[in-house]
Amino acid sequence: MKYCDFSELLSAYLDGELEPELVAQLEEHLEDCAYCKNMLEEMKEIKYALSSLQEVEPPQSLHASIMHAVNRQVIEDQNERKARKVAVRNLWLKRVSVVLAACLIILAISPAVRSTFFGPELLDDYGTSEDGQGEMKSASEGTSDVVLPGESEETDSSAVEPAPQESVIKELAPEGDESAQEPAPVEEELPPQDVQLSEEEEKEEEIEEEAPEEGEFFMALKSAPVRLQPKEIKSAEVTVQVSSDVLNDVSGEIRSAVEEAGGEVHLCFEHVQPGEENKPAFCITATLPASALEQVLGNLSTWGSLVESNIIAHDVTDYYDFVSCTIQNKVGQRDKLAQAIENATNLEDVSVAEEELLKLEEETHRLRREQELLDDLSSEASLLLWVIGE
Amino acid sequence: MSSSDERSIVDRAAKGDVDAFESLVKAYEKKLYNMAYRLVSDPEDALDVVQEVFLKTYQALPNFRGDSQFSTWLYRVCVNTCLDHLRKDKKSKTYSLDAPMDLGDSEVQRQVEDDGISTEDAVEMKSTGEEILEIINQLDPHYRTALILCDVHDYSYKEIAEILNVSLGTVKSRIHRARNLVRKLYQAEQSSGSSVKSSEKRGGN
């Protein structure tokens, strides 16, 4: 039997999807064309057989297994959030307690300082520094007033070394040089942070408060050099435009590229904005090791044109800033302790302060190593990231 | 569930309300399971797919912009997950003609052409629909998906176009080509499988 062009319309006709003006034409044609008639019958048979397939009953375990997976995910998300929060809080608490200890030592050992601390300057400091960075400078000037004896020599702290503590101080000196330049402002940051901390404890479970932080963080990224640890990039959202004929294939290609790179695809779907049907876009959300990001992005560009890549690194730069801030703060504390030791009259106080000093120093070393690591990796990451924003 | 109800449930779920999400699961799990089952043609795999679909949906819900209906979006995630599954599966399991057929208690090797002897019993236990599904399984996944969504799940071309995110024309041509191909393969199977199912009406071909 000879092939007939009309047969191309048969499926749509069968499905009731044929344009009305063609229906009459086709029906008329069907009267005479055995080829089409026959083909329509066979197609009908197929359609009928498929549509009469019974709906299958899902296994009873289906609902439970879905919810189990979802709940596990919820718990994982919560744990991750909590762990992050607790880690930050613990560090702050540590910081605060060390500073408090340092203050106590200073108060205990130096009557002159004690009198200064109970003076009006201290209250004034707290008031002004809460108002924000603009006030920071005047606040820090306040501090230099607070610790009167030896403060002027503090900037070249290596010069101030009384005999009994010589060995300890010498070890600390090299690091003190660079960081001793800015201990005062950091010290002044503490009180407002302390206030924030207690607020944070009150609304511990409120996750929303993370949002503005992130916003600030993105703003910071735009203006400041990107400082990110590639490993910490949480997710990459990449939008690529591809032509519609390869759209379906690309979905799979990207998936395997991400998976081969050791990443995980969370969502992968084609997205077309209404009214832009001719402009298919492909959107993928995936977590992938930053080391593979470049490669994956490279692959994407071979399939289509990269419209936008939005790499969200949730908290690394935050963390970097936090580490730097903590280091500065610790150095400030260290210098205060050193000074306290210097001014101490009681030997027991000296040994307590020395112990505190060593701990501080260890902590600072660890933080510096972390900071260095972040620094090293940041140059690499900044190559990969060029668009950041919500 | 009306569409405005659903919208508000979706919004709640997007904000992390697990109960709201569970009601979406309840509303769609059976439908998705059936869709996945017909597309990947394996109950275990279908279970995995549906689980994956809901997990992905849960994670991606905050990004759901509501440009399309939630159900369409969900079906799209499901179809893509199935396609993905099939692609991965292709490496280990080809849809060759000697894939074992699950016949409940016993498993038989599917045999085509070489001997028309043991096939008939197996064939007879299946409905024509199941037979045809098996033929469909040999098609390219994109054709298979279009035809199954149309004939098994009874979606309109427009809905299929939305789910697959392709044009109406593409849907039309995929369905037609798929159906035509199935028709030919089915005929071939019928004429080779032979005596039991007489094909008088196809005598003319």
mmCIF file of C-alpha atoms in Angstrom, chain A residues 6-358:
data_model
loop_
_atom_site.group_PDB
_atom_site.id
_atom_site.type_symbol
_atom_site.label_atom_id
_atom_site.label_comp_id
_atom_site.label_asym_id
_atom_site.label_seq_id
_atom_site.Cartn_x
_atom_site.Cartn_y
_atom_site.Cartn_z
ATOM 1 C CA PHE A 6 -2.451 12.612 5.080
ATOM 2 C CA SER A 7 -1.302 9.906 7.446
ATOM 3 C CA GLU A 8 0.845 12.524 9.192
ATOM 4 C CA LEU A 9 -2.348 14.047 10.549
ATOM 5 C CA LEU A 10 -3.772 10.842 11.923
ATOM 6 C CA SER A 11 -2.296 10.944 15.425
ATOM 7 C CA ALA A 12 -3.449 14.476 16.081
ATOM 8 C CA TYR A 13 -6.860 13.591 14.670
ATOM 9 C CA LEU A 14 -7.090 10.562 16.903
ATOM 10 C CA ASP A 15 -6.164 12.635 19.935
ATOM 11 C CA GLY A 16 -8.655 15.343 19.054
ATOM 12 C CA GLU A 17 -5.813 17.785 18.588
ATOM 13 C CA LEU A 18 -6.123 18.405 14.877
ATOM 14 C CA GLU A 19 -6.930 21.913 13.727
ATOM 15 C CA PRO A 20 -10.686 22.084 13.006
ATOM 16 C CA GLU A 21 -10.172 23.198 9.423
ATOM 17 C CA LEU A 22 -8.193 20.041 8.741
ATOM 18 C CA VAL A 23 -10.604 17.665 10.413
ATOM 19 C CA ALA A 24 -13.250 17.855 7.702
ATOM 20 C CA GLN A 25 -10.619 17.541 5.031
ATOM 21 C CA LEU A 26 -9.116 14.474 6.631
ATOM 22 C CA GLU A 27 -12.470 12.835 7.253
ATOM 23 C CA GLU A 28 -13.341 13.237 3.639
ATOM 24 C CA HIS A 29 -9.993 11.782 2.675
ATOM 25 C CA LEU A 30 -10.496 8.806 4.969
ATOM 26 C CA GLU A 31 -13.527 7.768 2.932
ATOM 27 C CA ASP A 32 -11.303 6.895 0.016
ATOM 28 C CA CYS A 33 -7.851 6.134 1.396
ATOM 29 C CA ALA A 34 -7.416 2.580 2.587
ATOM 30 C CA TYR A 35 -3.837 3.282 3.739
ATOM 31 C CA CYS A 36 -4.904 6.016 6.120
ATOM 32 C CA LYS A 37 -8.005 4.176 7.256
ATOM 33 C CA ASN A 38 -5.974 1.142 8.096
ATOM 34 C CA MET A 39 -3.325 3.131 9.889
ATOM 35 C CA LEU A 40 -5.935 5.016 11.896
ATOM 36 C CA GLU A 41 -7.481 1.740 13.018
ATOM 37 C CA GLU A 42 -4.136 0.406 14.173
ATOM 38 C CA MET A 43 -3.308 3.581 15.998
ATOM 39 C CA LYS A 44 -6.719 3.519 17.650
ATOM 40 C CA GLU A 45 -6.001 0.029 18.819
ATOM 41 C CA ILE A 46 -2.736 1.157 20.380
ATOM 42 C CA LYS A 47 -4.312 4.154 22.017
ATOM 43 C CA TYR A 48 -7.182 2.118 23.352
ATOM 44 C CA ALA A 49 -4.898 -0.578 24.719
ATOM 45 C CA LEU A 50 -2.737 1.967 26.495
ATOM 46 C CA SER A 51 -5.581 3.997 27.894
ATOM 47 C CA SER A 52 -7.229 0.922 29.325
ATOM 48 C CA LEU A 53 -4.177 0.071 31.380
ATOM 49 C CA GLN A 54 -5.171 -0.001 35.033
ATOM 50 C CA GLU A 55 -3.695 2.521 37.364
ATOM 51 C CA VAL A 56 -1.195 0.714 39.563
ATOM 52 C CA GLU A 57 -1.414 0.901 43.310
ATOM 53 C CA PRO A 58 1.835 2.232 44.737
ATOM 54 C CA PRO A 59 3.568 0.086 47.360
ATOM 55 C CA GLN A 60 2.405 0.868 50.873
ATOM 56 C CA SER A 61 5.882 1.921 51.853
ATOM 57 C CA LEU A 62 5.846 4.764 49.326
ATOM 58 C CA HIS A 63 4.478 7.515 51.515
ATOM 59 C CA ALA A 64 6.618 6.570 54.480
ATOM 60 C CA SER A 65 9.760 6.357 52.395
ATOM 61 C CA ILE A 66 9.159 9.768 50.850
ATOM 62 C CA MET A 67 8.510 11.397 54.188
ATOM 63 C CA HIS A 68 11.449 9.600 55.723
ATOM 64 C CA ALA A 69 13.737 11.048 53.080
ATOM 65 C CA VAL A 70 12.206 14.500 53.463
ATOM 66 C CA ASN A 71 12.436 14.451 57.246
ATOM 67 C CA ARG A 72 16.015 13.318 57.079
ATOM 68 C CA GLN A 73 16.720 16.248 54.838
ATOM 69 C CA VAL A 74 14.957 18.610 57.227
ATOM 70 C CA ILE A 75 17.035 17.338 60.131
ATOM 71 C CA GLU A 76 20.233 17.609 58.125
ATOM 72 C CA ASP A 77 19.402 21.178 57.190
ATOM 73 C CA GLN A 78 18.593 22.050 60.773
ATOM 74 C CA ASN A 79 21.744 20.444 62.096
ATOM 75 C CA GLU A 80 23.834 22.265 59.593
ATOM 76 C CA ARG A 81 22.272 25.564 60.563
ATOM 77 C CA LYS A 82 22.566 24.867 64.250
ATOM 78 C CA ALA A 83 26.141 23.708 64.005
ATOM 79 C CA ARG A 84 27.046 26.872 62.188
ATOM 80 C CA LYS A 85 25.324 29.001 64.747
ATOM 81 C CA VAL A 86 26.717 27.170 67.727
ATOM 82 C CA ALA A 87 30.228 27.323 66.308
ATOM 83 C CA VAL A 88 29.958 31.048 65.874
ATOM 84 C CA ARG A 89 28.432 31.513 69.284
ATOM 85 C CA ASN A 90 31.012 29.338 70.991
ATOM 86 C CA LEU A 91 33.773 31.338 69.461
ATOM 87 C CA TRP A 92 32.163 34.528 70.631
ATOM 88 C CA LEU A 93 31.624 33.151 74.089
ATOM 89 C CA LYS A 94 35.215 32.064 74.250
ATOM 90 C CA ARG A 95 36.296 35.433 73.116
ATOM 91 C CA VAL A 96 34.110 37.222 75.593
ATOM 92 C CA SER A 97 35.180 35.039 78.476
ATOM 93 C CA VAL A 98 38.835 35.499 77.673
ATOM 94 C CA VAL A 99 38.383 39.226 77.562
ATOM 95 C CA LEU A 100 36.462 39.200 80.790
ATOM 96 C CA ALA A 101 39.208 37.144 82.386
ATOM 97 C CA ALA A 102 41.740 39.587 81.089
ATOM 98 C CA CYS A 103 39.747 42.491 82.448
ATOM 99 C CA LEU A 104 39.459 40.821 85.811
ATOM 100 C CA ILE A 105 43.161 40.277 85.951
ATOM 101 C CA ILE A 106 43.774 43.841 85.030
ATOM 102 C CA LEU A 107 41.322 44.991 87.657
ATOM 103 C CA ALA A 108 42.806 42.704 90.244
ATOM 104 C CA ILE A 109 46.361 43.677 89.717
ATOM 105 C CA SER A 110 46.265 47.319 88.923
ATOM 106 C CA PRO A 111 44.565 49.713 91.268
ATOM 107 C CA ALA A 112 45.266 52.539 88.859
ATOM 108 C CA VAL A 113 43.466 50.729 86.041
ATOM 109 C CA ARG A 114 40.636 49.770 88.355
ATOM 110 C CA SER A 115 39.981 53.350 89.146
ATOM 111 C CA THR A 116 40.055 54.198 85.460
ATOM 112 C CA PHE A 117 37.634 51.365 84.628
ATOM 113 C CA PHE A 118 35.096 52.527 87.082
ATOM 114 C CA GLY A 119 35.396 56.013 85.733
ATOM 115 C CA PRO A 120 32.847 57.539 83.358
ATOM 116 C CA GLU A 121 34.968 56.797 80.232
ATOM 117 C CA LEU A 122 34.049 53.160 80.178
ATOM 118 C CA LEU A 123 30.321 53.772 80.105
ATOM 119 C CA ASP A 124 30.870 56.360 77.478
ATOM 120 C CA ASP A 125 32.774 53.860 75.371
ATOM 121 C CA TYR A 126 29.985 51.348 75.426
ATOM 122 C CA GLY A 127 27.437 53.934 74.469
ATOM 123 C CA THR A 128 29.284 55.284 71.498
ATOM 124 C CA SER A 129 30.533 52.052 70.030
ATOM 125 C CA GLU A 130 27.033 50.682 69.807
ATOM 126 C CA ASP A 131 26.178 53.448 67.446
ATOM 127 C CA GLY A 132 28.262 51.926 64.734
ATOM 128 C CA GLN A 133 31.471 52.225 62.902
ATOM 129 C CA GLY A 134 31.485 55.963 62.607
ATOM 130 C CA GLU A 135 31.937 56.163 66.331
ATOM 131 C CA MET A 136 34.565 53.492 66.383
ATOM 132 C CA LYS A 137 37.462 55.860 66.250
ATOM 133 C CA SER A 138 36.465 57.976 69.147
ATOM 134 C CA ALA A 139 35.729 54.823 71.063
ATOM 135 C CA SER A 140 39.144 53.453 70.411
ATOM 136 C CA GLU A 141 40.682 56.675 71.543
ATOM 137 C CA GLY A 142 38.756 56.059 74.714
ATOM 138 C CA THR A 143 40.519 52.779 75.164
ATOM 139 C CA SER A 144 43.919 54.193 74.818
ATOM 140 C CA ASP A 145 42.944 56.468 77.641
ATOM 141 C CA VAL A 146 41.824 53.526 79.672
ATOM 142 C CA VAL A 147 45.055 51.615 79.782
ATOM 143 C CA LEU A 148 47.282 54.403 80.659
ATOM 144 C CA PRO A 149 50.567 52.940 81.831
ATOM 145 C CA GLY A 150 52.657 51.533 79.018
ATOM 146 C CA GLU A 151 50.058 52.091 76.326
ATOM 147 C CA SER A 152 52.279 54.458 74.434
ATOM 148 C CA GLU A 153 54.996 51.821 74.196
ATOM 149 C CA GLU A 154 52.543 49.170 73.169
ATOM 150 C CA THR A 155 52.909 49.717 69.439
ATOM 151 C CA ASP A 156 56.484 48.511 69.646
ATOM 152 C CA SER A 157 55.688 45.906 72.194
ATOM 153 C CA SER A 158 58.869 43.945 71.599
ATOM 154 C CA ALA A 159 60.705 46.711 73.339
ATOM 155 C CA VAL A 160 58.794 46.197 76.561
ATOM 156 C CA GLU A 161 60.153 43.089 78.141
ATOM 157 C CA PRO A 162 60.660 42.843 81.848
ATOM 158 C CA ALA A 163 63.133 40.193 82.965
ATOM 159 C CA PRO A 164 60.907 37.479 84.543
ATOM 160 C CA GLN A 165 58.580 37.065 81.527
ATOM 161 C CA GLU A 166 61.230 37.434 78.908
ATOM 162 C CA SER A 167 60.967 33.997 77.342
ATOM 163 C CA VAL A 168 57.206 34.122 76.932
ATOM 164 C CA ILE A 169 57.061 37.599 75.555
ATOM 165 C CA LYS A 170 59.843 36.977 73.104
ATOM 166 C CA GLU A 171 57.941 34.215 71.479
ATOM 167 C CA LEU A 172 54.971 36.450 71.083
ATOM 168 C CA ALA A 173 56.812 39.477 69.908
ATOM 169 C CA PRO A 174 57.140 38.833 66.150
ATOM 170 C CA GLU A 175 53.433 38.440 65.734
ATOM 171 C CA GLY A 176 52.666 41.279 67.987
ATOM 172 C CA ASP A 177 54.470 43.674 65.719
ATOM 173 C CA GLU A 178 52.125 43.586 62.807
ATOM 174 C CA SER A 179 48.936 43.103 64.662
ATOM 175 C CA ALA A 180 49.553 45.379 67.586
ATOM 176 C CA GLN A 181 48.791 48.250 65.309
ATOM 177 C CA GLU A 182 45.103 47.773 65.472
ATOM 178 C CA PRO A 183 44.152 46.146 68.717
ATOM 179 C CA ALA A 184 42.186 49.032 70.104
ATOM 180 C CA PRO A 185 39.314 49.236 67.583
ATOM 181 C CA VAL A 186 38.750 45.514 67.791
ATOM 182 C CA GLU A 187 38.569 45.592 71.502
ATOM 183 C CA GLU A 188 35.883 48.197 71.134
ATOM 184 C CA GLU A 189 33.836 45.988 68.863
ATOM 185 C CA LEU A 190 33.285 43.560 71.612
ATOM 186 C CA PRO A 191 30.589 45.190 73.695
ATOM 187 C CA PRO A 192 28.071 45.590 70.844
ATOM 188 C CA GLN A 193 28.743 42.013 69.725
ATOM 189 C CA ASP A 194 28.118 40.887 73.239
ATOM 190 C CA VAL A 195 24.748 42.580 73.173
ATOM 191 C CA GLN A 196 23.949 40.950 69.843
ATOM 192 C CA LEU A 197 24.870 37.620 71.232
ATOM 193 C CA SER A 198 22.343 37.734 74.015
ATOM 194 C CA GLU A 199 19.689 38.800 71.560
ATOM 195 C CA GLU A 200 20.639 35.949 69.345
ATOM 196 C CA GLU A 201 20.253 33.536 72.217
ATOM 197 C CA GLU A 202 16.750 34.753 72.825
ATOM 198 C CA LYS A 203 15.606 34.096 69.312
ATOM 199 C CA GLU A 204 17.828 31.170 68.718
ATOM 200 C CA GLU A 205 15.514 29.381 66.350
ATOM 201 C CA GLU A 206 14.780 32.314 64.146
ATOM 202 C CA ILE A 207 16.411 31.498 60.898
ATOM 203 C CA GLU A 208 15.188 34.584 59.113
ATOM 204 C CA GLU A 209 17.844 36.643 60.727
ATOM 205 C CA GLU A 210 20.367 35.003 58.446
ATOM 206 C CA ALA A 211 18.915 36.663 55.421
ATOM 207 C CA PRO A 212 20.063 40.221 56.023
ATOM 208 C CA GLU A 213 23.504 38.916 56.941
ATOM 209 C CA GLU A 214 23.700 37.216 53.598
ATOM 210 C CA GLY A 215 22.570 40.348 51.843
ATOM 211 C CA GLU A 216 25.288 42.342 53.493
ATOM 212 C CA PHE A 217 27.713 39.686 52.622
ATOM 213 C CA PHE A 218 26.834 39.839 48.950
ATOM 214 C CA MET A 219 27.150 43.585 48.967
ATOM 215 C CA ALA A 220 30.533 43.222 50.539
ATOM 216 C CA LEU A 221 31.577 40.812 47.847
ATOM 217 C CA LYS A 222 30.680 43.200 45.111
ATOM 218 C CA SER A 223 32.880 45.929 46.429
ATOM 219 C CA ALA A 224 35.654 44.018 48.098
ATOM 220 C CA PRO A 225 38.029 41.487 46.613
ATOM 221 C CA VAL A 226 36.420 38.088 46.731
ATOM 222 C CA ARG A 227 37.725 36.022 49.524
ATOM 223 C CA LEU A 228 36.362 32.558 49.330
ATOM 224 C CA GLN A 229 37.477 29.089 50.000
ATOM 225 C CA PRO A 230 36.463 27.133 46.932
ATOM 226 C CA LYS A 231 35.694 24.037 48.906
ATOM 227 C CA GLU A 232 33.091 25.921 50.785
ATOM 228 C CA ILE A 233 31.030 26.985 47.829
ATOM 229 C CA LYS A 234 27.666 25.647 48.722
ATOM 230 C CA SER A 235 25.843 25.744 45.467
ATOM 231 C CA ALA A 236 26.122 26.986 41.992
ATOM 232 C CA GLU A 237 23.093 28.099 40.130
ATOM 233 C CA VAL A 238 23.811 28.283 36.502
ATOM 234 C CA THR A 239 21.532 29.415 33.748
ATOM 235 C CA VAL A 240 22.360 28.581 30.208
ATOM 236 C CA GLN A 241 20.490 29.232 27.025
ATOM 237 C CA VAL A 242 20.434 26.442 24.566
ATOM 238 C CA SER A 243 18.506 25.938 21.410
ATOM 239 C CA SER A 244 15.285 24.048 21.860
ATOM 240 C CA ASP A 245 16.318 21.032 19.823
ATOM 241 C CA VAL A 246 19.079 20.071 22.211
ATOM 242 C CA LEU A 247 17.295 21.107 25.362
ATOM 243 C CA ASN A 248 16.396 17.647 26.494
ATOM 244 C CA ASP A 249 19.787 16.178 25.838
ATOM 245 C CA VAL A 250 21.578 18.931 27.681
ATOM 246 C CA SER A 251 19.689 18.221 30.857
ATOM 247 C CA GLY A 252 21.296 14.805 31.019
ATOM 248 C CA GLU A 253 24.692 15.997 29.894
ATOM 249 C CA ILE A 254 24.871 18.578 32.632
ATOM 250 C CA ARG A 255 23.778 16.138 35.215
ATOM 251 C CA SER A 256 26.488 13.698 34.317
ATOM 252 C CA ALA A 257 29.063 16.483 34.142
ATOM 253 C CA VAL A 258 28.144 17.594 37.645
ATOM 254 C CA GLU A 259 28.075 14.066 38.931
ATOM 255 C CA GLU A 260 31.375 13.167 37.348
ATOM 256 C CA ALA A 261 32.855 16.214 39.018
ATOM 257 C CA GLY A 262 31.744 14.784 42.348
ATOM 258 C CA GLY A 263 28.832 17.148 42.722
ATOM 259 C CA GLU A 264 25.182 16.641 43.257
ATOM 260 C CA VAL A 265 22.308 17.979 41.240
ATOM 261 C CA HIS A 266 19.432 19.202 43.332
ATOM 262 C CA LEU A 267 17.208 20.451 40.650
ATOM 263 C CA CYS A 268 17.446 20.422 36.976
ATOM 264 C CA PHE A 269 14.759 21.701 34.756
ATOM 265 C CA GLU A 270 14.157 23.621 31.640
ATOM 266 C CA HIS A 271 12.530 26.910 32.176
ATOM 267 C CA VAL A 272 10.862 29.123 29.671
ATOM 268 C CA GLN A 273 9.483 32.480 30.663
ATOM 269 C CA PRO A 274 5.972 33.091 29.400
ATOM 270 C CA GLY A 275 6.148 34.873 26.089
ATOM 271 C CA GLU A 276 9.674 33.725 25.501
ATOM 272 C CA GLU A 277 8.946 30.315 24.136
ATOM 273 C CA ASN A 278 11.588 30.701 21.508
ATOM 274 C CA LYS A 279 14.210 31.326 24.105
ATOM 275 C CA PRO A 280 14.557 28.226 26.158
ATOM 276 C CA ALA A 281 16.730 28.550 29.183
ATOM 277 C CA PHE A 282 18.116 25.812 31.232
ATOM 278 C CA CYS A 283 18.448 26.097 34.919
ATOM 279 C CA ILE A 284 20.379 23.822 37.181
ATOM 280 C CA THR A 285 21.038 23.942 40.863
ATOM 281 C CA ALA A 286 23.848 21.823 42.029
ATOM 282 C CA THR A 287 26.390 21.503 44.732
ATOM 283 C CA LEU A 288 29.770 20.819 43.352
ATOM 284 C CA PRO A 289 33.331 21.018 44.491
ATOM 285 C CA ALA A 290 34.691 24.380 43.508
ATOM 286 C CA SER A 291 37.692 22.701 41.976
ATOM 287 C CA ALA A 292 35.336 21.311 39.371
ATOM 288 C CA LEU A 293 33.332 24.465 38.903
ATOM 289 C CA GLU A 294 35.456 25.807 36.104
ATOM 290 C CA GLN A 295 35.301 22.559 34.242
ATOM 291 C CA VAL A 296 31.548 22.273 34.597
ATOM 292 C CA LEU A 297 31.031 25.865 33.538
ATOM 293 C CA GLY A 298 33.301 25.187 30.586
ATOM 294 C CA ASN A 299 31.170 22.249 29.592
ATOM 295 C CA LEU A 300 28.055 24.326 29.889
ATOM 296 C CA SER A 301 29.379 26.918 27.524
ATOM 297 C CA THR A 302 29.929 24.305 24.855
ATOM 298 C CA TRP A 303 26.241 23.395 24.956
ATOM 299 C CA GLY A 304 24.823 26.838 25.002
ATOM 300 C CA SER A 305 25.557 30.391 25.880
ATOM 301 C CA LEU A 306 26.050 31.111 29.511
ATOM 302 C CA VAL A 307 23.453 33.627 30.508
ATOM 303 C CA GLU A 308 24.210 33.966 34.094
ATOM 304 C CA SER A 309 26.010 32.058 36.696
ATOM 305 C CA ASN A 310 25.104 32.735 40.182
ATOM 306 C CA ILE A 311 27.398 31.056 42.593
ATOM 307 C CA ILE A 312 26.234 31.297 46.098
ATOM 308 C CA ALA A 313 28.834 30.848 48.747
ATOM 309 C CA HIS A 314 26.880 31.079 51.881
ATOM 310 C CA ASP A 315 29.173 31.840 54.712
ATOM 311 C CA VAL A 316 32.770 31.632 53.748
ATOM 312 C CA THR A 317 33.524 35.270 53.418
ATOM 313 C CA ASP A 318 31.611 35.850 56.590
ATOM 314 C CA TYR A 319 33.826 33.324 58.146
ATOM 315 C CA TYR A 320 36.945 34.879 56.710
ATOM 316 C CA ASP A 321 36.018 38.231 58.143
ATOM 317 C CA PHE A 322 35.143 36.583 61.371
ATOM 318 C CA VAL A 323 38.518 34.872 61.545
ATOM 319 C CA SER A 324 40.356 38.118 60.803
ATOM 320 C CA CYS A 325 38.316 39.928 63.375
ATOM 321 C CA THR A 326 38.901 37.234 65.967
ATOM 322 C CA ILE A 327 42.612 37.306 65.317
ATOM 323 C CA GLN A 328 42.757 41.040 65.749
ATOM 324 C CA ASN A 329 40.725 40.762 68.853
ATOM 325 C CA LYS A 330 42.920 38.053 70.286
ATOM 326 C CA VAL A 331 46.004 40.067 69.552
ATOM 327 C CA GLY A 332 44.413 42.938 71.380
ATOM 328 C CA GLN A 333 43.690 40.730 74.325
ATOM 329 C CA ARG A 334 47.175 39.338 74.194
ATOM 330 C CA ASP A 335 48.691 42.766 74.342
ATOM 331 C CA LYS A 336 46.511 43.734 77.251
ATOM 332 C CA LEU A 337 47.518 40.591 79.078
ATOM 333 C CA ALA A 338 51.154 41.245 78.340
ATOM 334 C CA GLN A 339 50.751 44.642 79.769
ATOM 335 C CA ALA A 340 48.941 43.312 82.773
ATOM 336 C CA ILE A 341 51.832 40.944 83.385
ATOM 337 C CA GLU A 342 54.209 43.784 83.055
ATOM 338 C CA ASN A 343 52.404 45.809 85.634
ATOM 339 C CA ALA A 344 51.701 42.936 87.955
ATOM 340 C CA THR A 345 52.917 43.033 91.487
ATOM 341 C CA ASN A 346 51.651 39.631 92.551
ATOM 342 C CA LEU A 347 53.475 36.544 91.217
ATOM 343 C CA GLU A 348 50.375 34.351 91.254
ATOM 344 C CA ASP A 349 48.516 36.775 89.065
ATOM 345 C CA VAL A 350 51.429 36.728 86.671
ATOM 346 C CA SER A 351 51.358 32.974 86.255
ATOM 347 C CA VAL A 352 47.572 32.950 85.703
ATOM 348 C CA ALA A 353 47.881 35.658 83.103
ATOM 349 C CA GLU A 354 50.778 33.815 81.489
ATOM 350 C CA GLU A 355 48.734 30.689 81.156
ATOM 351 C CA GLU A 356 45.942 32.701 79.586
ATOM 352 C CA LEU A 357 48.465 34.258 77.279
ATOM 353 C CA LEU A 358 49.707 30.909 76.039
#
